[in-house]
Every structure is written in structure tokens, then in C-alpha cells.
Coordinates of N, CA and C in Angstrom, one line a residue:
T115 N 31.8 37.5 29.8 CA 31.2 37.2 28.5 C 31.9 36.1 27.8
S116 N 31.0 35.2 27.2 CA 31.6 34.0 26.5 C 31.5 34.2 25.0
V117 N 32.5 33.8 24.3 CA 32.5 33.8 22.8 C 32.4 32.4 22.4
L118 N 31.4 32.1 21.6 CA 31.1 30.8 21.2 C 31.5 30.6 19.7
Q119 N 32.0 29.4 19.4 CA 32.3 29.1 17.9 C 32.1 27.6 17.7
W120 N 31.1 27.3 16.8 CA 30.9 25.9 16.5 C 32.0 25.5 15.4
Q121 N 32.4 24.2 15.5 CA 33.3 23.7 14.5 C 32.8 22.4 13.9
Q122 N 33.3 22.1 12.7 CA 33.0 20.8 12.1 C 34.3 20.2 11.7
Q123 N 34.4 18.9 11.9 CA 35.6 18.2 11.5 C 35.5 17.8 10.0
I124 N 36.4 18.3 9.2 CA 36.4 18.0 7.8 C 37.7 17.5 7.4
S125 N 37.8 16.3 6.8 CA 39.0 15.6 6.3 C 40.0 15.6 7.5
G126 N 39.6 15.4 8.7 CA 40.5 15.2 9.8 C 40.9 16.5 10.5
F127 N 40.4 17.6 10.0 CA 40.8 18.9 10.6 C 39.5 19.6 11.1
W128 N 39.6 20.3 12.3 CA 38.5 21.1 12.8 C 38.5 22.5 12.1
S129 N 37.3 22.8 11.6 CA 37.1 24.1 10.8 C 36.0 24.8 11.4
D130 N 36.2 26.2 11.6 CA 35.1 27.0 12.1 C 33.9 27.0 11.1
I131 N 32.7 27.0 11.7 CA 31.5 27.1 10.8 C 31.1 28.6 10.8
S132 N 31.2 29.2 9.6 CA 30.9 30.6 9.5 C 29.5 31.0 10.1
G133 N 29.5 32.0 11.0 CA 28.3 32.5 11.5 C 27.7 31.7 12.7
A134 N 28.3 30.5 13.0 CA 27.8 29.6 14.0 C 28.4 30.0 15.4
I135 N 27.9 31.1 16.0 CA 28.5 31.7 17.1 C 27.5 31.9 18.3
S136 N 26.4 31.1 18.3 CA 25.5 31.1 19.4 C 25.4 29.8 20.1
S137 N 24.7 29.7 21.2 CA 24.6 28.4 21.9 C 23.9 27.3 21.2
D138 N 23.1 27.7 20.2 CA 22.4 26.7 19.4 C 22.9 26.8 18.0
Y139 N 22.9 25.6 17.3 CA 23.4 25.6 15.9 C 22.5 24.6 15.2
T140 N 22.0 25.0 14.0 CA 21.3 24.2 13.1 C 22.1 24.0 11.8
T141 N 22.3 22.8 11.5 CA 23.1 22.5 10.3 C 22.3 22.8 9.0
P142 N 23.0 23.0 7.9 CA 22.2 23.0 6.6 C 21.7 21.6 6.4
V143 N 21.0 21.4 5.3 CA 20.5 20.0 5.0 C 21.7 19.1 4.8
L144 N 21.6 18.0 5.4 CA 22.8 17.0 5.4 C 22.5 15.9 4.4
T145 N 23.5 15.5 3.7 CA 23.3 14.3 2.8 C 23.9 13.1 3.6
V146 N 23.7 11.9 3.0 CA 24.1 10.7 3.6 C 25.6 10.7 4.0
G147 N 25.9 10.4 5.2 CA 27.3 10.4 5.7 C 27.5 10.5 7.2
T148 N 28.7 10.8 7.6 CA 29.0 11.0 9.1 C 29.6 12.4 9.3
Y149 N 29.0 13.1 10.2 CA 29.4 14.4 10.5 C 29.8 14.6 12.0
T150 N 30.9 15.3 12.2 CA 31.4 15.5 13.6 C 31.4 17.0 13.9
Y151 N 30.9 17.4 15.1 CA 30.8 18.8 15.5 C 31.3 18.9 16.9
R152 N 31.8 20.2 17.3 CA 32.1 20.5 18.6 C 31.9 22.0 18.8
L153 N 32.0 22.5 20.1 CA 31.8 23.9 20.4 C 33.0 24.4 21.2
L154 N 33.5 25.6 20.7 CA 34.6 26.2 21.5 C 34.0 27.4 22.3
V155 N 34.4 27.5 23.5 CA 34.0 28.6 24.4 C 35.2 29.3 24.9
T156 N 35.2 30.7 24.6 CA 36.3 31.5 25.1 C 35.7 32.6 25.9
Q157 N 36.3 32.9 27.1 CA 35.8 34.0 28.0 C 36.9 35.0 28.1
A158 N 36.4 36.3 28.4 CA 37.3 37.4 28.4 C 38.4 37.3 29.5
T159 N 38.2 36.5 30.5 CA 39.1 36.3 31.5 C 40.3 35.4 31.1
G160 N 40.2 34.9 29.9 CA 41.2 34.0 29.4 C 40.9 32.5 29.5
C161 N 39.7 32.3 30.1 CA 39.3 30.9 30.1 C 38.9 30.4 28.7
F162 N 39.2 29.1 28.5 CA 38.9 28.5 27.2 C 38.5 27.0 27.4
S163 N 37.5 26.6 26.7 CA 37.1 25.2 26.8 C 36.6 24.7 25.5
V164 N 36.8 23.4 25.3 CA 36.3 22.7 24.1 C 35.3 21.6 24.5
S165 N 34.2 21.6 23.9 CA 33.2 20.6 24.3 C 33.6 19.2 23.8
N166 N 32.9 18.2 24.2 CA 33.0 16.9 23.6 C 32.6 17.0 22.2
S167 N 33.1 16.1 21.3 CA 32.7 16.1 19.9 C 31.4 15.2 19.8
L168 N 30.6 15.6 18.9 CA 29.3 14.9 18.7 C 29.2 14.4 17.2
I169 N 29.0 13.1 17.1 CA 28.9 12.5 15.8 C 27.5 12.3 15.3
I170 N 27.2 12.8 14.1 CA 25.9 12.7 13.5 C 26.0 11.7 12.4
N171 N 25.2 10.7 12.4 CA 25.2 9.7 11.2 C 23.9 10.0 10.4
V172 N 24.0 10.3 9.2 CA 22.9 10.5 8.3 C 22.8 9.3 7.4
V173 N 21.7 8.6 7.5 CA 21.5 7.3 6.7 C 20.5 7.6 5.5
P174 N 20.5 6.7 4.5 CA 19.6 6.9 3.4 C 18.1 6.8 3.9
D175 N 17.2 7.5 3.2 CA 15.8 7.4 3.5 C 15.4 5.9 3.3
P176 N 14.3 5.5 4.0 CA 13.9 4.1 3.9 C 13.4 3.8 2.4
Q177 N 13.6 2.5 2.1 CA 13.1 2.0 0.8 C 11.7 1.4 1.1
V178 N 10.7 1.8 0.3 CA 9.3 1.4 0.5 C 8.8 0.6 -0.7
T179 N 8.3 -0.6 -0.4 CA 7.7 -1.5 -1.5 C 6.3 -1.8 -1.1
V180 N 5.4 -1.6 -2.0 CA 4.0 -1.9 -1.9 C 3.6 -3.1 -2.7
T181 N 2.9 -4.0 -2.1 CA 2.4 -5.2 -2.8 C 0.9 -5.3 -2.6
A182 N 0.2 -6.2 -3.4 CA -1.2 -6.4 -3.2 C -1.5 -7.9 -3.3
A183 N -2.5 -8.4 -2.6 CA -2.9 -9.8 -2.8 C -3.4 -10.0 -4.2
L184 N -4.1 -9.1 -4.8 CA -4.5 -9.1 -6.2 C -4.5 -7.7 -6.7
D185 N -4.0 -7.5 -7.9 CA -4.0 -6.2 -8.5 C -5.0 -6.0 -9.7
E186 N -5.7 -7.1 -9.9 CA -6.8 -7.1 -10.9 C -8.0 -8.0 -10.4
F187 N -9.2 -7.5 -10.3 CA -10.3 -8.3 -9.8 C -11.6 -7.6 -10.3
C188 N -12.7 -8.2 -9.9 CA -14.0 -7.8 -10.4 C -14.7 -6.7 -9.6
D189 N -15.6 -6.1 -10.2 CA -16.4 -5.0 -9.5 C -16.9 -5.5 -8.1
G190 N -16.7 -4.6 -7.1 CA -17.1 -4.9 -5.8 C -16.1 -5.6 -4.9
G191 N -14.9 -5.9 -5.5 CA -13.9 -6.5 -4.7 C -13.1 -5.4 -3.9
T192 N -12.2 -5.9 -3.0 CA -11.4 -4.9 -2.2 C -10.0 -5.1 -2.5
A193 N -9.2 -4.0 -2.4 CA -7.8 -4.1 -2.6 C -7.1 -4.3 -1.2
D194 N -6.3 -5.4 -1.1 CA -5.6 -5.7 0.1 C -4.1 -5.4 -0.1
L195 N -3.7 -4.2 0.4 CA -2.4 -3.7 0.2 C -1.5 -3.9 1.4
H196 N -0.2 -4.1 1.1 CA 0.8 -4.3 2.2 C 2.1 -3.5 1.8
V197 N 2.8 -2.9 2.8 CA 4.0 -2.2 2.6 C 5.1 -2.8 3.4
E198 N 6.3 -2.9 2.7 CA 7.5 -3.4 3.4 C 8.5 -2.2 3.4
V199 N 9.1 -1.9 4.6 CA 10.1 -0.8 4.7 C 11.4 -1.4 5.1
T200 N 12.5 -1.0 4.4 CA 13.8 -1.3 4.7 C 14.7 0.0 4.8
G201 N 15.6 0.0 5.7 CA 16.5 1.1 5.8 C 15.9 2.2 6.6
G202 N 16.6 3.4 6.5 CA 16.2 4.5 7.4 C 16.5 4.2 8.9
T203 N 15.9 4.9 9.8 CA 16.1 4.6 11.2 C 15.0 5.3 12.0
G204 N 14.6 4.6 13.1 CA 13.6 5.1 14.0 C 12.3 4.4 13.8
S205 N 11.3 4.7 14.7 CA 10.0 4.1 14.6 C 9.3 4.6 13.4
I206 N 8.3 3.8 12.9 CA 7.7 4.0 11.6 C 6.2 4.4 11.7
Q207 N 5.8 5.4 11.0 CA 4.4 5.8 10.9 C 4.0 5.7 9.4
Y208 N 2.8 5.2 9.2 CA 2.2 5.0 7.9 C 1.0 5.9 7.6
Q209 N 0.9 6.4 6.4 CA -0.3 7.1 5.9 C -0.6 6.7 4.5
W210 N -1.7 6.0 4.3 CA -2.1 5.6 2.9 C -2.9 6.7 2.2
E211 N -2.7 6.8 0.9 CA -3.4 7.8 0.2 C -4.0 7.2 -1.1
E212 N -5.1 7.8 -1.6 CA -5.7 7.3 -2.9 C -5.7 8.5 -3.9
F213 N -5.5 8.3 -5.1 CA -5.5 9.3 -6.1 C -7.0 9.5 -6.6
I214 N -7.6 10.6 -6.2 CA -9.0 10.9 -6.5 C -9.1 12.2 -7.2
S215 N -9.7 12.2 -8.4 CA -10.0 13.4 -9.2 C -8.7 14.2 -9.3
G216 N -7.6 13.6 -9.6 CA -6.4 14.3 -9.9 C -5.6 14.7 -8.7
V217 N -6.0 14.3 -7.5 CA -5.4 14.8 -6.2 C -5.1 13.6 -5.3
W218 N -3.9 13.5 -4.8 CA -3.6 12.5 -3.8 C -4.3 12.9 -2.5
T219 N -5.2 12.0 -2.0 CA -6.1 12.2 -0.9 C -5.8 11.3 0.3
I220 N -5.6 11.8 1.5 CA -5.4 11.0 2.6 C -6.6 10.1 2.9
I221 N -6.3 8.8 3.2 CA -7.4 7.9 3.5 C -7.5 7.9 5.1
S222 N -8.6 8.4 5.6 CA -8.8 8.5 7.0 C -8.6 7.1 7.7
G223 N -7.8 7.1 8.7 CA -7.6 5.9 9.5 C -6.7 4.8 8.9
A224 N -6.2 5.1 7.7 CA -5.3 4.1 7.1 C -3.9 4.4 7.5
I225 N -3.5 3.9 8.7 CA -2.2 4.3 9.2 C -1.4 3.1 9.7
S226 N -1.7 2.0 9.1 CA -0.9 0.8 9.5 C -0.2 0.2 8.3
Q227 N 0.6 -0.9 8.5 CA 1.4 -1.5 7.4 C 0.5 -2.1 6.4
D228 N -0.7 -2.5 6.7 CA -1.7 -3.1 5.8 C -2.9 -2.2 5.6
Y229 N -3.4 -2.2 4.4 CA -4.6 -1.4 4.2 C -5.6 -2.2 3.3
T230 N -6.9 -2.3 3.7 CA -7.9 -2.9 2.9 C -8.9 -1.9 2.5
S231 N -9.1 -1.7 1.2 CA -10.0 -0.7 0.7 C -11.4 -1.1 0.9
P232 N -12.3 -0.1 0.8 CA -13.8 -0.5 0.7 C -14.0 -1.1 -0.7
P233 N -15.2 -1.7 -0.9 CA -15.5 -2.3 -2.3 C -15.2 -1.2 -3.4
L234 N -14.5 -1.6 -4.4 CA -14.2 -0.7 -5.5 C -15.0 -1.0 -6.7
T235 N -15.3 0.1 -7.4 CA -16.1 0.0 -8.7 C -15.2 -0.2 -9.9
T236 N -15.8 -0.5 -11.0 CA -15.0 -0.8 -12.2 C -14.2 0.5 -12.6
G237 N -12.9 0.2 -12.9 CA -12.1 1.3 -13.4 C -10.7 1.1 -12.8
D238 N -9.8 2.2 -12.9 CA -8.5 2.2 -12.5 C -8.4 2.9 -11.1
H239 N -7.7 2.3 -10.2 CA -7.6 2.9 -8.9 C -6.1 2.9 -8.5
F240 N -5.6 4.1 -7.9 CA -4.2 4.2 -7.6 C -4.1 4.5 -6.1
F241 N -3.1 3.8 -5.5 CA -2.8 4.0 -4.1 C -1.3 4.2 -3.8
R242 N -1.0 4.9 -2.7 CA 0.4 5.0 -2.3 C 0.5 5.1 -0.8
V243 N 1.6 5.0 -0.2 CA 1.8 5.2 1.2 C 3.0 6.1 1.5
I244 N 2.8 7.0 2.5 CA 3.8 7.8 3.0 C 4.4 7.2 4.3
V245 N 5.7 6.9 4.3 CA 6.4 6.3 5.4 C 7.2 7.4 6.1
T246 N 7.0 7.7 7.4 CA 7.7 8.7 8.1 C 8.4 8.0 9.3
Q247 N 9.6 8.3 9.6 CA 10.3 7.8 10.8 C 10.6 8.9 11.7
N248 N 10.6 8.6 13.0 CA 10.7 9.7 14.0 C 12.1 10.4 14.0
S249 N 13.0 9.9 13.2 CA 14.3 10.5 13.1 C 14.3 11.5 12.0
G250 N 13.2 11.7 11.3 CA 13.1 12.7 10.3 C 13.1 12.1 8.9
C251 N 13.3 10.8 8.8 CA 13.3 10.2 7.5 C 11.9 10.0 6.9
Q252 N 11.8 10.2 5.6 CA 10.4 10.1 5.0 C 10.6 9.6 3.6
T253 N 9.7 8.7 3.2 CA 9.7 8.3 1.8 C 8.3 8.1 1.4
I254 N 8.0 8.5 0.1 CA 6.6 8.2 -0.5 C 6.8 7.1 -1.5
S255 N 6.0 6.1 -1.4 CA 6.1 4.9 -2.3 C 5.7 5.3 -3.7
D256 N 6.1 4.5 -4.6 CA 5.5 4.6 -6.0 C 4.0 4.3 -5.9
Q257 N 3.3 4.8 -6.9 CA 1.8 4.6 -6.9 C 1.6 3.1 -7.3
Y258 N 0.6 2.5 -6.7 CA 0.2 1.1 -7.0 C -1.1 1.1 -7.7
H259 N -1.1 0.4 -8.9 CA -2.3 0.5 -9.8 C -3.1 -0.8 -9.5
I260 N -4.4 -0.5 -9.2 CA -5.4 -1.6 -9.1 C -6.4 -1.5 -10.2
I261 N -6.6 -2.6 -10.9 CA -7.6 -2.6 -12.0 C -8.8 -3.3 -11.6
V262 N -10.0 -2.7 -11.7 CA -11.2 -3.3 -11.4 C -12.0 -3.5 -12.6
I263 N -12.4 -4.7 -13.0 CA -13.1 -5.0 -14.2 C -14.6 -5.4 -13.9
P264 N -15.4 -5.3 -14.9 CA -16.8 -5.7 -14.7 C -17.0 -7.2 -14.4
D265 N -18.0 -7.5 -13.6 CA -18.3 -8.9 -13.3 C -18.6 -9.6 -14.6
P266 N -18.3 -11.0 -14.6 CA -18.6 -11.7 -15.8 C -20.0 -11.8 -16.2
V267 N -20.3 -12.0 -17.5 CA -21.7 -12.2 -18.0 C -21.8 -13.7 -18.3
I268 N -22.9 -14.2 -17.7 CA -23.1 -15.7 -17.8 C -24.4 -15.9 -18.6
T269 N -24.3 -16.8 -19.6 CA -25.5 -17.2 -20.4 C -25.7 -18.7 -20.3
I270 N -26.9 -19.2 -20.0 CA -27.1 -20.6 -20.0 C -28.2 -20.9 -21.1
Q271 N -28.0 -22.1 -21.7 CA -28.9 -22.5 -22.8 C -29.3 -24.0 -22.6
P272 N -30.6 -24.3 -22.6 CA -31.0 -25.7 -22.6 C -31.0 -26.3 -24.0
D273 N -30.9 -27.6 -24.1 CA -31.0 -28.2 -25.4 C -32.5 -28.3 -25.9
V274 N -33.4 -28.3 -24.9 CA -34.8 -28.3 -25.2 C -35.5 -27.4 -24.2
N275 N -36.6 -26.8 -24.6 CA -37.4 -26.1 -23.6 C -38.6 -26.8 -23.1
I276 N -39.1 -27.7 -23.9 CA -40.3 -28.5 -23.5 C -40.0 -30.0 -23.7
I277 N -40.3 -30.7 -22.6 CA -40.0 -32.2 -22.6 C -41.2 -32.9 -22.0
C278 N -41.3 -34.2 -22.3 CA -42.3 -35.0 -21.6 C -41.8 -35.5 -20.3
S279 N -42.8 -35.9 -19.4 CA -42.4 -36.4 -18.1 C -41.5 -37.6 -18.3
G280 N -40.4 -37.6 -17.5 CA -39.4 -38.7 -17.6 C -38.2 -38.3 -18.4
G281 N -38.2 -37.1 -19.0 CA -37.1 -36.7 -19.8 C -36.1 -35.9 -18.9
V282 N -35.0 -35.6 -19.6 CA -34.0 -34.8 -19.0 C -33.6 -33.6 -19.8
V283 N -33.0 -32.5 -19.3 CA -32.6 -31.3 -20.0 C -31.1 -31.2 -19.8
N284 N -30.4 -30.9 -20.9 CA -29.0 -30.7 -20.9 C -28.7 -29.2 -21.0
F285 N -28.1 -28.6 -20.0 CA -27.8 -27.2 -20.0 C -26.3 -27.0 -20.3
T286 N -26.0 -25.9 -21.1 CA -24.6 -25.5 -21.3 C -24.5 -24.0 -20.9
S287 N -23.4 -23.7 -20.4 CA -23.2 -22.3 -20.0 C -22.0 -21.6 -20.8
S288 N -22.1 -20.3 -20.9 CA -21.1 -19.5 -21.5 C -20.7 -18.3 -20.6
V289 N -19.4 -18.2 -20.3 CA -19.0 -17.1 -19.5 C -18.1 -16.1 -20.3
S290 N -18.4 -14.9 -20.3 CA -17.6 -13.9 -20.9 C -17.2 -12.8 -19.9
G291 N -16.0 -12.2 -20.1 CA -15.6 -11.1 -19.2 C -15.2 -11.6 -17.9
G292 N -15.1 -10.7 -16.9 CA -14.6 -11.1 -15.6 C -13.1 -11.4 -15.7
F293 N -12.5 -12.1 -14.7 CA -11.1 -12.3 -14.6 C -10.9 -13.5 -13.8
G294 N -9.9 -14.4 -14.2 CA -9.6 -15.6 -13.5 C -10.3 -16.8 -14.0
T295 N -10.1 -17.9 -13.4 CA -10.7 -19.2 -13.7 C -12.0 -19.3 -13.1
P296 N -13.1 -19.6 -13.9 CA -14.4 -19.7 -13.4 C -14.6 -21.0 -12.5
A297 N -15.4 -20.8 -11.5 CA -15.8 -22.0 -10.7 C -17.3 -22.0 -10.8
Y298 N -17.9 -23.2 -11.0 CA -19.3 -23.3 -11.4 C -20.1 -23.9 -10.2
Q299 N -21.3 -23.5 -10.0 CA -22.2 -24.1 -9.1 C -23.7 -23.9 -9.6
W300 N -24.3 -25.0 -10.1 CA -25.6 -24.9 -10.6 C -26.6 -25.0 -9.4
E301 N -27.7 -24.2 -9.6 CA -28.8 -24.2 -8.6 C -30.1 -24.4 -9.3
Q302 N -31.1 -24.9 -8.5 CA -32.4 -25.1 -8.9 C -33.4 -24.3 -8.0
F303 N -34.4 -23.7 -8.7 CA -35.4 -22.9 -7.9 C -36.5 -23.9 -7.4
N304 N -36.6 -23.8 -6.1 CA -37.6 -24.7 -5.4 C -38.9 -23.9 -5.3
T305 N -39.9 -24.3 -6.1 CA -41.2 -23.6 -6.1 C -42.0 -23.7 -4.9
T306 N -41.6 -24.6 -4.0 CA -42.4 -24.8 -2.7 C -42.0 -23.7 -1.7
N307 N -40.7 -23.4 -1.6 CA -40.3 -22.4 -0.6 C -39.7 -21.1 -1.3
S308 N -39.8 -21.1 -2.7 CA -39.3 -19.9 -3.4 C -37.9 -19.6 -3.1
L309 N -37.0 -20.6 -3.0 CA -35.6 -20.4 -2.7 C -34.8 -21.1 -3.8
W310 N -33.6 -20.5 -4.1 CA -32.6 -21.2 -5.0 C -31.8 -22.1 -4.1
E311 N -31.7 -23.4 -4.6 CA -31.0 -24.4 -3.8 C -29.9 -25.0 -4.6
V312 N -28.8 -25.2 -3.9 CA -27.6 -25.7 -4.6 C -27.8 -27.2 -5.0
I313 N -27.4 -27.5 -6.2 CA -27.5 -28.9 -6.7 C -26.1 -29.5 -6.4
P314 N -26.1 -30.5 -5.5 CA -24.8 -31.1 -5.2 C -24.1 -31.7 -6.4
G315 N -22.8 -31.4 -6.5 CA -22.0 -32.1 -7.5 C -22.1 -31.4 -8.9
A316 N -23.0 -30.4 -9.0 CA -23.2 -29.7 -10.3 C -22.2 -28.6 -10.4
N317 N -20.9 -28.9 -10.8 CA -19.9 -27.9 -10.7 C -19.1 -27.8 -12.0
S318 N -19.7 -28.1 -13.1 CA -19.0 -27.9 -14.4 C -19.8 -27.0 -15.3
P319 N -19.3 -26.6 -16.5 CA -20.0 -25.7 -17.4 C -21.3 -26.3 -17.9
I320 N -21.3 -27.6 -17.9 CA -22.5 -28.4 -18.5 C -23.2 -29.1 -17.3
Y321 N -24.5 -29.0 -17.4 CA -25.3 -29.7 -16.4 C -26.5 -30.5 -17.0
T322 N -26.6 -31.7 -16.7 CA -27.8 -32.6 -17.1 C -28.6 -32.8 -15.9
T323 N -29.9 -32.5 -16.0 CA -30.8 -32.7 -14.9 C -31.0 -34.2 -14.6
S324 N -31.5 -34.4 -13.5 CA -32.1 -35.8 -13.2 C -33.4 -35.9 -14.0
I325 N -34.0 -37.1 -14.0 CA -35.2 -37.3 -14.7 C -36.3 -36.4 -14.1
L326 N -36.9 -35.6 -15.0 CA -38.0 -34.7 -14.6 C -39.3 -35.3 -14.8
I327 N -40.2 -35.1 -13.8 CA -41.6 -35.6 -13.9 C -42.6 -34.4 -13.7

């Protein structure tokens, strides 16, 4: 019959671990640091043996940082999110979540370092990612706030509504709402094919037609 006793090295001395007297031993939850263990085996015949020592290194959980290409954009845009992981140890698994109706909800299939959302509607949207390493390390990122605002409202105004053949019309535009710097492109409706056609070079808030006949 063998008598087993697990020990831990503490401050340079081997100490018996209370109750650790079977062939398997599970430590309590360990904090960051280095831990050394060994097993003593004593048999009734007087035989005695000490196992090799085993060093366990406990490292801090990984640090997780989420960024986005844009964190504010117009209705119908998509959030392009990216996560960087530093620290921890082992291979990494990702799981993105979205905060929906007061509950963090797993996003099906969102298991890579990058995540692109479907088109988002106007309002506030929150995302986070759970990072798990096969060594048992796990970290949940801070929530990332995406703001989706309504599309801009565009108003155009001609200087005149009725002109004689050979005249021109000066249009001005006004943009309210939306987000970012406007880029302009004027178009003209072709009554022959019923299509809107781009007017080359008409890329400012003001547009003056060519001579109309």
C-alpha cells in the first residue's frame, strides 16, 4: 500500500498540502506567479520516493483592445471591428457579442479577429468580444459604442423655375444632418431613356446648367 502526499515549495521550503493525499491533485485558483509541486510516495515496506518537481507558471489574462474603422456613420452603414490581443498564453479563440434588448447576445459565426456587422439602423449599438486561450486564460473586452445617425437631408433650389430657350439655371444645395464632409455629384434626368445620368464635373454645392433650349 502506498501513502501519497503532495507538496508545494513555499519560500524555498517544501510544505505538505493539507488533504492532498491521492494520485491526482487539483490546486485552488491560482494568481499570477510561479508555483512548484512534487509528490511523495511512501510504502509500508519502507520504500520511499520523491517525484520530479513540476513548475507551473501563471501569467496575467490577455489584454484585449477593440477598434473600429468608424465609430459614427449614417443609417445603413456597417461596423468594421478589429481586436488586438496581448499577453496571456496559448492559441486564441474569439467570440463577438452584441448588446440587444439589455442582454449580451452571441453573434453567430463571428469567431475571428475581425467582425463586420450587417447594415445598422439609426441608434446606439454596442459590441464586445470574448477572447479565450486554450491555456484557460479568458478576457472580455470593454463594450465598443457605435453611433448610427440618420442620412443627411438634401434640398436643392433653382434661381428661376421658368426660363426662355437659351437661358441657364443656377442651382444651390443645402445639406443638413448626416456625418462627415459632403461629396457632391449632380445628375440630370434623361427623358429619352428615363434614367438619371451623371453630369461630368458637377461636384460642388452649386451647379449652373449649360444653355438650355
